[in-house]
mmCIF file of C-alpha atoms in Angstrom:
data_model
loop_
_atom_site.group_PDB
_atom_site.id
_atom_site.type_symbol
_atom_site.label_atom_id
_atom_site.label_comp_id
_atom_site.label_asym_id
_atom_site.label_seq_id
_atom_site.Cartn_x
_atom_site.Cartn_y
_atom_site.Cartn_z
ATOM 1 C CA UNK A 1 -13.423 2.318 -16.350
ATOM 2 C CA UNK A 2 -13.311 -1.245 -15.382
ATOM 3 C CA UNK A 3 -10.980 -1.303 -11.796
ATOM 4 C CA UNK A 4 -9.186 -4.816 -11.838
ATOM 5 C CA UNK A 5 -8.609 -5.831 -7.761
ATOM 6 C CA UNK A 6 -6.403 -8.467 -6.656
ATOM 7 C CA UNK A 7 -6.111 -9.829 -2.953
ATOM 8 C CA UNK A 8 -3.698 -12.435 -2.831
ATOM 9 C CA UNK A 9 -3.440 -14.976 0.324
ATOM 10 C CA UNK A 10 -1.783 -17.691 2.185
ATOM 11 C CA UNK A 11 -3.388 -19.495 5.140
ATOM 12 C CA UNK A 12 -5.134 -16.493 5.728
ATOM 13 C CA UNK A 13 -8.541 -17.548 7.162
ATOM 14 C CA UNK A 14 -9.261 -15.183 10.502
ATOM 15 C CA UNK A 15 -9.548 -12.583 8.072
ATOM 16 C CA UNK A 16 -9.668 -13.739 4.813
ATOM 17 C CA UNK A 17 -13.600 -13.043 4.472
ATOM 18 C CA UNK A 18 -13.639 -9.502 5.453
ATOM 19 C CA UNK A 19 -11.291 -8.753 3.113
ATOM 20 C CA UNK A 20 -13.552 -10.040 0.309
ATOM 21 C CA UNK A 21 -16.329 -8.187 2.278
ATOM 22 C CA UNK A 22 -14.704 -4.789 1.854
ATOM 23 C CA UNK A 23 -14.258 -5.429 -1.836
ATOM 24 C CA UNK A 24 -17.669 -6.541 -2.407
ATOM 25 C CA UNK A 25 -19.041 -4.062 -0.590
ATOM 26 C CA UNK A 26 -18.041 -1.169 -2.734
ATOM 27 C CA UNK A 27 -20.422 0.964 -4.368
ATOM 28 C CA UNK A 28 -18.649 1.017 -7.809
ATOM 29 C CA UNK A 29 -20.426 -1.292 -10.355
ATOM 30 C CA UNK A 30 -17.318 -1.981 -12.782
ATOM 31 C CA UNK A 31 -14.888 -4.670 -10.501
ATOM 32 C CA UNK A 32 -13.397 -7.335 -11.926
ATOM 33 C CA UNK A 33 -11.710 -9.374 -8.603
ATOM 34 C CA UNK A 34 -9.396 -11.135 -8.512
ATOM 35 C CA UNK A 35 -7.755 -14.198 -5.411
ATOM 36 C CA UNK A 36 -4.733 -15.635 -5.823
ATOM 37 C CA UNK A 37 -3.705 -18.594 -2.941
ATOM 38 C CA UNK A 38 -0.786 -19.887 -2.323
ATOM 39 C CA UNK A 39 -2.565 -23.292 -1.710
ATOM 40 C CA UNK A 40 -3.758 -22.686 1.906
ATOM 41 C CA UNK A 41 -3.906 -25.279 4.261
ATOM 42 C CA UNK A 42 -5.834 -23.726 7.000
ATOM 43 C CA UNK A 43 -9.364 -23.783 5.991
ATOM 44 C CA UNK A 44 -8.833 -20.426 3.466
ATOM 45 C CA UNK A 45 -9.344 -21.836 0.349
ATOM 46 C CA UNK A 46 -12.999 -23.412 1.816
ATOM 47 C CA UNK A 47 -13.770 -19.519 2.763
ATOM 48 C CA UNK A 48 -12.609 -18.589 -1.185
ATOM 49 C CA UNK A 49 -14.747 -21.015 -2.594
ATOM 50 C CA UNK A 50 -17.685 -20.108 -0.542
ATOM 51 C CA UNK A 51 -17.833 -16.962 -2.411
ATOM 52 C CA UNK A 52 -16.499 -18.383 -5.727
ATOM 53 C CA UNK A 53 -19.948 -16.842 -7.741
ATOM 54 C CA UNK A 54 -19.000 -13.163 -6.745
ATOM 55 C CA UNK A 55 -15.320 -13.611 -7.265
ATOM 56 C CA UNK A 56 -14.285 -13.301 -10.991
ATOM 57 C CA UNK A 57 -11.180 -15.297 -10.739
ATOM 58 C CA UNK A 58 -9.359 -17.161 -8.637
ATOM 59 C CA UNK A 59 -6.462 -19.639 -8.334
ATOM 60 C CA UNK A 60 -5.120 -21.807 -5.096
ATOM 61 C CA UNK A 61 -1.649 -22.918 -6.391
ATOM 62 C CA UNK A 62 1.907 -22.493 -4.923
ATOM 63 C CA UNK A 63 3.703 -19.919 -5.526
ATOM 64 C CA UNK A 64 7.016 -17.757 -4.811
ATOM 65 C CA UNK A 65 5.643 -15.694 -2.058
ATOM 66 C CA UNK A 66 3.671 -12.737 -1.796
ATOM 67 C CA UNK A 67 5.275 -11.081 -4.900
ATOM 68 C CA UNK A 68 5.069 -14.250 -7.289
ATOM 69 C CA UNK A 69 1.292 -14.046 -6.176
ATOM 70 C CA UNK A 70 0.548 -10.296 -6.931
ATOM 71 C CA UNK A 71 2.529 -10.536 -10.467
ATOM 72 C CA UNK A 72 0.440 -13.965 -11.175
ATOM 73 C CA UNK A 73 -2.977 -11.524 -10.802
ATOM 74 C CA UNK A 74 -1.637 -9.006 -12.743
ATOM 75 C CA UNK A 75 -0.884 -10.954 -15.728
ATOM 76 C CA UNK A 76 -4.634 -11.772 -15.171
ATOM 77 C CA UNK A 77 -6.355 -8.588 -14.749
ATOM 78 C CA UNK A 78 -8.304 -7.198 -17.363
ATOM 79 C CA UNK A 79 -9.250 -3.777 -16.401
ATOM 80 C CA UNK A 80 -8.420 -0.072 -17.418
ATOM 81 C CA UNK A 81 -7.227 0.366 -13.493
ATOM 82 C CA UNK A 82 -4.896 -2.259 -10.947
ATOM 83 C CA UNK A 83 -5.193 -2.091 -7.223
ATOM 84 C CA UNK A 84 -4.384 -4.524 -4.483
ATOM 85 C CA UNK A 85 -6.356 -5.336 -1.188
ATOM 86 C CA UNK A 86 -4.388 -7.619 0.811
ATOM 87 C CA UNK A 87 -5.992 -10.399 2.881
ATOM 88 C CA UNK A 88 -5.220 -8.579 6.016
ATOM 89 C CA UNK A 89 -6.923 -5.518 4.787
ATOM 90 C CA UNK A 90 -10.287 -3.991 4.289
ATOM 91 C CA UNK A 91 -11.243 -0.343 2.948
ATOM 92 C CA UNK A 92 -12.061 2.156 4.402
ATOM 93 C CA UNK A 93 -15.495 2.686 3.558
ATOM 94 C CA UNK A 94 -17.752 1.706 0.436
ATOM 95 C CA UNK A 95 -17.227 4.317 -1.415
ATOM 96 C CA UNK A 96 -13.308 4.289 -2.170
ATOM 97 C CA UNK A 97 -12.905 2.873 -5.330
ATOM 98 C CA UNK A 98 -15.542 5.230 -6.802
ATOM 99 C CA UNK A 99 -13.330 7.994 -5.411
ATOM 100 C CA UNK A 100 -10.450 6.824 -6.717
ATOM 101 C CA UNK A 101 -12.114 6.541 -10.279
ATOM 102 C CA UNK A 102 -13.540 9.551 -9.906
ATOM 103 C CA UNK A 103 -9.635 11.022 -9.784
ATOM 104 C CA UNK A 104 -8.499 9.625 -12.488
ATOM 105 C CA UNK A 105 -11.398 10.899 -14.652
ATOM 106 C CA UNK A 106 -10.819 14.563 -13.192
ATOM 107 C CA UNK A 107 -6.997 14.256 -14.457
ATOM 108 C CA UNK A 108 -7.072 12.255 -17.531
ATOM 109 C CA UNK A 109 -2.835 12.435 -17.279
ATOM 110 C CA UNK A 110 -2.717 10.540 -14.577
ATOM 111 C CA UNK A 111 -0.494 7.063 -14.521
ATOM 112 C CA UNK A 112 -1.124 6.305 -10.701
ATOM 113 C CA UNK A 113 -3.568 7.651 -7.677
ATOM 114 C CA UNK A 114 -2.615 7.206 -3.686
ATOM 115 C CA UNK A 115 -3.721 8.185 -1.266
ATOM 116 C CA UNK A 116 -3.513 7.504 3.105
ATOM 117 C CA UNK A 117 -3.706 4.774 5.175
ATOM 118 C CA UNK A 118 -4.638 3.760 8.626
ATOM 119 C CA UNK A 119 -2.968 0.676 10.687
ATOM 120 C CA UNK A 120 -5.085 -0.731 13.372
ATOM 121 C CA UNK A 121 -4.817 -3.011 15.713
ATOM 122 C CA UNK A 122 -5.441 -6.854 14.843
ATOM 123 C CA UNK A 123 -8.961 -7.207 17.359
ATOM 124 C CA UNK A 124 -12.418 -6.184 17.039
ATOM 125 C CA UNK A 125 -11.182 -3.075 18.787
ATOM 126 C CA UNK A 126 -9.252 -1.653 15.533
ATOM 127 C CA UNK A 127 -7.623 0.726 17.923
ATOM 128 C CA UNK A 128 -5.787 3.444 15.139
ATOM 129 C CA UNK A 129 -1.439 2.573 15.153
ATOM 130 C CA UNK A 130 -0.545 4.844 12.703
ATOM 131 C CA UNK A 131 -2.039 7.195 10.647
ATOM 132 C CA UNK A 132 -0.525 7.436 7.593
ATOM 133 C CA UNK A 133 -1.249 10.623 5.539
ATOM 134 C CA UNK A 134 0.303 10.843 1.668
ATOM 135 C CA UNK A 135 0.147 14.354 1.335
ATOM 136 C CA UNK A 136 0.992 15.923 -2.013
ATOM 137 C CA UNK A 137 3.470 14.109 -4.338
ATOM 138 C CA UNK A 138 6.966 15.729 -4.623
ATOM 139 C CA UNK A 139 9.943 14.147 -6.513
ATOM 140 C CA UNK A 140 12.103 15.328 -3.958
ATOM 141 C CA UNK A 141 11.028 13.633 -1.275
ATOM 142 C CA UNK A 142 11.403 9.980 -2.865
ATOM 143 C CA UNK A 143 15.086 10.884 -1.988
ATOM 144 C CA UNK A 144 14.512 11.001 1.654
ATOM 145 C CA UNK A 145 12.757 7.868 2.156
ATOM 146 C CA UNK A 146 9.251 8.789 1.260
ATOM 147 C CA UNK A 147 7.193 6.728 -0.836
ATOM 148 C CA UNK A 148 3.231 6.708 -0.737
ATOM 149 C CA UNK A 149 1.557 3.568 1.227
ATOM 150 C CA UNK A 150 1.599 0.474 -1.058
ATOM 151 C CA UNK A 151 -1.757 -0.713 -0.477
ATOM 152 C CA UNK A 152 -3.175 2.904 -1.883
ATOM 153 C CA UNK A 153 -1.884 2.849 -4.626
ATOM 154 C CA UNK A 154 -3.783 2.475 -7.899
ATOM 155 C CA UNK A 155 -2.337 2.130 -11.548
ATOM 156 C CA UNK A 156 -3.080 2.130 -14.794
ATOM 157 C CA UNK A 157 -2.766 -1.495 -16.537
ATOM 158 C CA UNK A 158 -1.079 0.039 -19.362
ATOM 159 C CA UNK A 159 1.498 1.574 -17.476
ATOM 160 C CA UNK A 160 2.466 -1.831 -15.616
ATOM 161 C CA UNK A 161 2.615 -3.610 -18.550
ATOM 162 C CA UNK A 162 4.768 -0.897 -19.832
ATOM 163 C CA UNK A 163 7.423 -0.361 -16.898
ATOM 164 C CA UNK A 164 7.105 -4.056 -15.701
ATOM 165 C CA UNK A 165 6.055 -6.400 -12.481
ATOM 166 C CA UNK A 166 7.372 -6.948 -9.042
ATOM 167 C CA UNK A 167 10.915 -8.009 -9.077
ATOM 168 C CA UNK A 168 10.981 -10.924 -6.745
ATOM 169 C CA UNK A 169 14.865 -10.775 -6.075
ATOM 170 C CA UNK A 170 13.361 -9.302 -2.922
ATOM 171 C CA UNK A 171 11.159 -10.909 -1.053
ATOM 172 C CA UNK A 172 9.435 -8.739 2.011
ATOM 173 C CA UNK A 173 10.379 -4.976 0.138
ATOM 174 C CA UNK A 174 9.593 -5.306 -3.497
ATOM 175 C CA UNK A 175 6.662 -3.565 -3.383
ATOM 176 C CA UNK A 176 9.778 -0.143 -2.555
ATOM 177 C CA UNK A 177 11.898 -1.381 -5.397
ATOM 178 C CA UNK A 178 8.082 -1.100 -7.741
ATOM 179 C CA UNK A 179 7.333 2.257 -6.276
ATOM 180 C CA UNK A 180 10.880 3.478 -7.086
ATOM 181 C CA UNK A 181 11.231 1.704 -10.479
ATOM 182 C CA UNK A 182 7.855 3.974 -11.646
ATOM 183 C CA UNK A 183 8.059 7.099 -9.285
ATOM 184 C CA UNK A 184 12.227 7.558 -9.346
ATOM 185 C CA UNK A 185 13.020 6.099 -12.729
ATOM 186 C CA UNK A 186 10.284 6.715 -15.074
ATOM 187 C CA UNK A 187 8.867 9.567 -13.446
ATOM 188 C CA UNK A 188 5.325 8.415 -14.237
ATOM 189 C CA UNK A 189 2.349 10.730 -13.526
ATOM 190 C CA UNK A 190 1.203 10.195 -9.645
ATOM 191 C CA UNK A 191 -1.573 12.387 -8.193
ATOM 192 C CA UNK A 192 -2.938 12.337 -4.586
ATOM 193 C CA UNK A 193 -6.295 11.957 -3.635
ATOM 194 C CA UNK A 194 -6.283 13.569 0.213
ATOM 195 C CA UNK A 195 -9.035 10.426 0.947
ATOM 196 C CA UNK A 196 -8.456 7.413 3.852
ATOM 197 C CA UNK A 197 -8.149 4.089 1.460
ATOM 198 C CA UNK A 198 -7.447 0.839 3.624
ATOM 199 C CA UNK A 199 -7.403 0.296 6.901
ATOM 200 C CA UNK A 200 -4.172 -2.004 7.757
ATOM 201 C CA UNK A 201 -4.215 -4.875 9.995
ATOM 202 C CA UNK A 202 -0.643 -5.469 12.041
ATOM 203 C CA UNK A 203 0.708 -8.684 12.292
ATOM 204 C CA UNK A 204 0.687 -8.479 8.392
ATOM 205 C CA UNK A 205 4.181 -9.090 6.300
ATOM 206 C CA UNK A 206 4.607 -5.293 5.969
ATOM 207 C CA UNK A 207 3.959 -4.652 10.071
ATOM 208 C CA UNK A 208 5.696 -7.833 11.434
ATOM 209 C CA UNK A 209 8.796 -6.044 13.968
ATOM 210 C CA UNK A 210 10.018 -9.603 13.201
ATOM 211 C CA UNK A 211 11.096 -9.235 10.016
ATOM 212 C CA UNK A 212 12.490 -5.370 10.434
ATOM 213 C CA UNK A 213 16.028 -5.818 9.939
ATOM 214 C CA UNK A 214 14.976 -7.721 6.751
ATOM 215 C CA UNK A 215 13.514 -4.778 5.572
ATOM 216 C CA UNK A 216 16.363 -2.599 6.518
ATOM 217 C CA UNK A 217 18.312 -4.645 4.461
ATOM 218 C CA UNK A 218 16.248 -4.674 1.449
ATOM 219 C CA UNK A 219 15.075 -1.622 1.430
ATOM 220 C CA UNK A 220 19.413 -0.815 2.144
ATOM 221 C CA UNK A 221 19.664 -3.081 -1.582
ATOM 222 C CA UNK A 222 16.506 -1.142 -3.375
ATOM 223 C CA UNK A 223 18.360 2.436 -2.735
ATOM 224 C CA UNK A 224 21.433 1.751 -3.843
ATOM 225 C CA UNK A 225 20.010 0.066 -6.807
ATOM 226 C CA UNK A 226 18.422 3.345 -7.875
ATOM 227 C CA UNK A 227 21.793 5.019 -7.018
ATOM 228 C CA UNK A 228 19.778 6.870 -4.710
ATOM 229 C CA UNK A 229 21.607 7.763 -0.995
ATOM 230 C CA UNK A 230 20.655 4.321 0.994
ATOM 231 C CA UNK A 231 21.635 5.220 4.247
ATOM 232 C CA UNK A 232 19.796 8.653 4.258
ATOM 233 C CA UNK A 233 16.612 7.627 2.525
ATOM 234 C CA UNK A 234 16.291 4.314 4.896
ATOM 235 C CA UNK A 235 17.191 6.136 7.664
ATOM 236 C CA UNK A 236 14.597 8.986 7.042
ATOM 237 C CA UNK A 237 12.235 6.809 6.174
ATOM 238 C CA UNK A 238 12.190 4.788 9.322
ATOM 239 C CA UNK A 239 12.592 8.059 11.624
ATOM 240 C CA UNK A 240 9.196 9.423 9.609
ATOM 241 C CA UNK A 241 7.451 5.867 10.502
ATOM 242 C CA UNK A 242 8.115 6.604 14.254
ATOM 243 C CA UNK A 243 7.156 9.934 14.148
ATOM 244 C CA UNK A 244 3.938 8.929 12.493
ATOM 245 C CA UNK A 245 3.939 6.105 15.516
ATOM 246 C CA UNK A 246 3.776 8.925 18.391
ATOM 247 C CA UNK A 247 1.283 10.722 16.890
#
């Protein structure tokens, strides 16, 4: 099964060339990556082009944000499986995206694979945030706020091209309105693989405490557009991020 990965970017360079680290790094053969840039001003696209023979694709352009970006590398990949890594992000070890093959091989039904998450801090330190654990898919709990962490999830190409790319009417919380659109409308086939995928830098879009009562908002938008009970489900969802915080 040929894994399609896609880190998109945008004046990103203190970090930029881990990130391509990790993915190189893993110990799964079959990869096709690829970088989209927003055009980078900072010294990113130099780092991008530095490893431009071990990078399948890539494009430095501007684009619509974070979302425009992603959709742009989807319409590009090529393989049997999608994933993200974002430019902020590494894996957690070498051996991830084997695993994560590995789990859709063992359940041939499966539309989608997630799994947990760590947030660190932004230093050499990486001093564990949050630990994010999926635990075992239940319709249920989509309801109450709970949705698995972005950045593990893994899809099928078929099934995106089926049920459709990022909607970019929302610009820091589309990647909720995707999960819901697949998990809470089409009910697709999501199984969780109890392994550590990414590690999380803060300070990225998703961690930024600037840009919280954006999310509120959005995320406010997303749950009413699934006619699902807004108010509960964000307000669950940000109590289980705090509780996840004092652990």
């Amino acid at each position: 099964m040929k894994v399609s990965l896609i880190t998109v970017c945008y004046n990103r360079k203190a970090t930029m060339a881990q990130s391509i680290e990790s993915v190189l790094s893993q110990d799964y053969d079959d990869i096709e990556y690829i970088v989209i840039d927003g055009n980078s001003s900072d010294g990113t696209k130099d780092i991008i082009e530095s490893y431009s023979d071990k990078i399948t694709q890539h494009i430095s352009e501007p684009d619509k944000g974070m979302y425009d970006a992603i959709n742009k590398g989807l319409q590009l990949a090529t393989g049997d499986i999608v994933g993200l890594m974002h430019s902020d992000d590494v894996f957690y070890d070498s051996t991830v995206v084997t695993k994560i093959v590995n789990a859709f091989k063992n359940t041939s039904s499966a539309d989608a694979v997630y799994g947990n998450g760590i947030y660190v801090t932004n230093d050499a330190k990486e001093k564990i945030v949050r630990n994010r654990i999926g635990g075992q898919y239940d319709f249920e709990k989509l309801k109450s706020g709970w949705l698995p962490l972005h950045p593990t999830v893994y899809m099928k190409k078929a099934i995106v091209e089926k049920y459709g790319y990022y909607n970019l009417d929302f610009k820091i919380a589309s990647d909720t309105e995707f999960l819901l659109r697949y998990l809470f409308k089409h009910k697709i086939n999501i199984i969780y693989l109890n392994e550590y995928v990414v590690k999380m830098r803060m300070g990225g879009l998703s961690t930024n405490y600037k840009r919280v009562f954006q999310v509120l908002s959005e995320d406010y938008r997303i749950y009413r557009y699934h006619k699902i009970s807004a108010l509960k489900a964000v307000f669950q969802k940000k109590i289980l991020a705090f509780v996840q915080y004092l652990k």
